[in-house]
XYZ file of C-alpha atoms in Angstrom:
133
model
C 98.417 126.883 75.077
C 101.866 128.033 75.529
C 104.210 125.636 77.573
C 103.526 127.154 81.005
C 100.086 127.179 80.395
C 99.872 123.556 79.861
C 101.649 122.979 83.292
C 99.997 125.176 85.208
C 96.625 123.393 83.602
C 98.124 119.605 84.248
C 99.063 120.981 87.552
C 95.153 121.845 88.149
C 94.065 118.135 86.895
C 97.187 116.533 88.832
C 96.027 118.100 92.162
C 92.990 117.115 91.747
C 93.255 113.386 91.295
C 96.523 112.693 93.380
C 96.769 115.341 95.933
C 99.805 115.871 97.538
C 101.078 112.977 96.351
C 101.225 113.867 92.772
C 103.041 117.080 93.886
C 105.861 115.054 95.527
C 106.382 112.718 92.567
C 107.383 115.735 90.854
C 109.575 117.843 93.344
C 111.082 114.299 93.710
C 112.584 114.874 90.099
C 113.242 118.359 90.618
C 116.981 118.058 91.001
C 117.670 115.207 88.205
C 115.512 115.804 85.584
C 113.065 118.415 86.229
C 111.749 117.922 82.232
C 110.532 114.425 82.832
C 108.793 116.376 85.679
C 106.998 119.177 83.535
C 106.325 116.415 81.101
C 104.721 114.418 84.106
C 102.287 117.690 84.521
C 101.992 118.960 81.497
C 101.481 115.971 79.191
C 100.410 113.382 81.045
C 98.177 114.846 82.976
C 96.887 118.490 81.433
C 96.908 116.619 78.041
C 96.515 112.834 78.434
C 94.489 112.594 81.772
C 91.825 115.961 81.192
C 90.446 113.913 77.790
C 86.614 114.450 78.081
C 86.458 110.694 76.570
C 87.399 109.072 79.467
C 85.777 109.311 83.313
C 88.928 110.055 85.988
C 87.296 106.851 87.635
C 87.780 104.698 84.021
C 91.816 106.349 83.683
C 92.479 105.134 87.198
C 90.907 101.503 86.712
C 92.843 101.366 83.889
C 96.484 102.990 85.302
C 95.182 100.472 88.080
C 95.517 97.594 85.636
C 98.795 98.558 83.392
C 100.700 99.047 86.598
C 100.065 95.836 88.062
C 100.766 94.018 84.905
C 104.109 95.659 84.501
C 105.328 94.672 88.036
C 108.059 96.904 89.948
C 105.506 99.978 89.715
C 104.894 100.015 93.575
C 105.767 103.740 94.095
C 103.685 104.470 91.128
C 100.863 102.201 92.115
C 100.609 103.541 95.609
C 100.370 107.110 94.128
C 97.367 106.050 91.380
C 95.498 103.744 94.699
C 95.083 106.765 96.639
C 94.402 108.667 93.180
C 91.772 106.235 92.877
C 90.260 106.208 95.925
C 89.741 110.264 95.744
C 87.919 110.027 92.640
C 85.815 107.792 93.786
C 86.433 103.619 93.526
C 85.480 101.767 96.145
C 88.361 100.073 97.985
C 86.270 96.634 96.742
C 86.220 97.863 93.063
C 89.567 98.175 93.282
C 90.326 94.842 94.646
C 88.326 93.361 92.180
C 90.140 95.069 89.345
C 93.069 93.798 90.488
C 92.109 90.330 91.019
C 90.990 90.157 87.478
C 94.195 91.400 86.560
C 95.707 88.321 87.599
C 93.962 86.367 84.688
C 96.234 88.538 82.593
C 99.348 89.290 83.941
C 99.677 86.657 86.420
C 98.867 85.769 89.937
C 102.632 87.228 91.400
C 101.562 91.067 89.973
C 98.407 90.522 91.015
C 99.294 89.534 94.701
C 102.061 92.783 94.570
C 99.461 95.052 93.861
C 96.916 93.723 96.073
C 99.442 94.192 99.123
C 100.276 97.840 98.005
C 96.481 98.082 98.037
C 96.659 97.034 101.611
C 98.253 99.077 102.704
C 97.011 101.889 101.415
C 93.918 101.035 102.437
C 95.090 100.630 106.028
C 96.771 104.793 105.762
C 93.061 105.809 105.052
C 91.486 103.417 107.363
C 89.844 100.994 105.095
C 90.701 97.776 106.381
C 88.847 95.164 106.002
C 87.594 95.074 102.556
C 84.683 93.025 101.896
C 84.267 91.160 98.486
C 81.310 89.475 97.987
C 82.779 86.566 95.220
């Protein structure tokens, strides 16, 4: 595939998994570097995220898992929540992989993510969760 190809292609897979919300990550760069942008599409998501080896579900539990462990991802981490609610976790899988996630990166990240989480979940109406542990 030819450059545009690959874009229009990531553009396919990025719509798909974030929506809207993808989109504006990307006119959000528009003006200051619209290559980070096309690389956004293009690699990341028409070559990284469309792997066959790798359920959208699995790539979001585990963009779910690097964000909150790097900390000061919150724009990011909003974006891949709702990502991962519209392919299909459950707001209480979600919780739960971020609870674990605080055996590994620490309790702070943890608690960050779980209150971007929140409110997400409260956008989309999905307050309360219940967690059976």
């Amino acid at each position: 595939m030819n450059r545009e190809d690959r874009y229009a292609y990531g553009m396919k897979v990025l719509e798909q998994v974030d929506g809207e919300a993808g989109a504006r990550i990307v006119d959000s760069l528009a003006n200051t570097s619209p290559e980070l942008g096309h690389q956004v599409v293009a690699w990341a998501f028409g070559d990284m995220y469309a792997r066959p080896e790798l359920a959208p579900r699995e790539r979001q539990l585990v963009t779910l898992g690097v964000l909150t462990a790097l900390g000061g991802c919150e724009i990011e981490l909003e974006v891949h929540l709702n990502a991962a609610l519209n392919v299909g976790l459950t707001t209480t899988e979600i919780t739960e992989a971020l609870l674990h996630s605080a055996v590994y990166c620490g309790m702070p990240r943890s608690i960050n993510a779980t209150l971007v989480a929140k409110k997400v979940f409260a956008e989309r109406g999905l307050l309360p969760v219940i967690n059976l542990g």
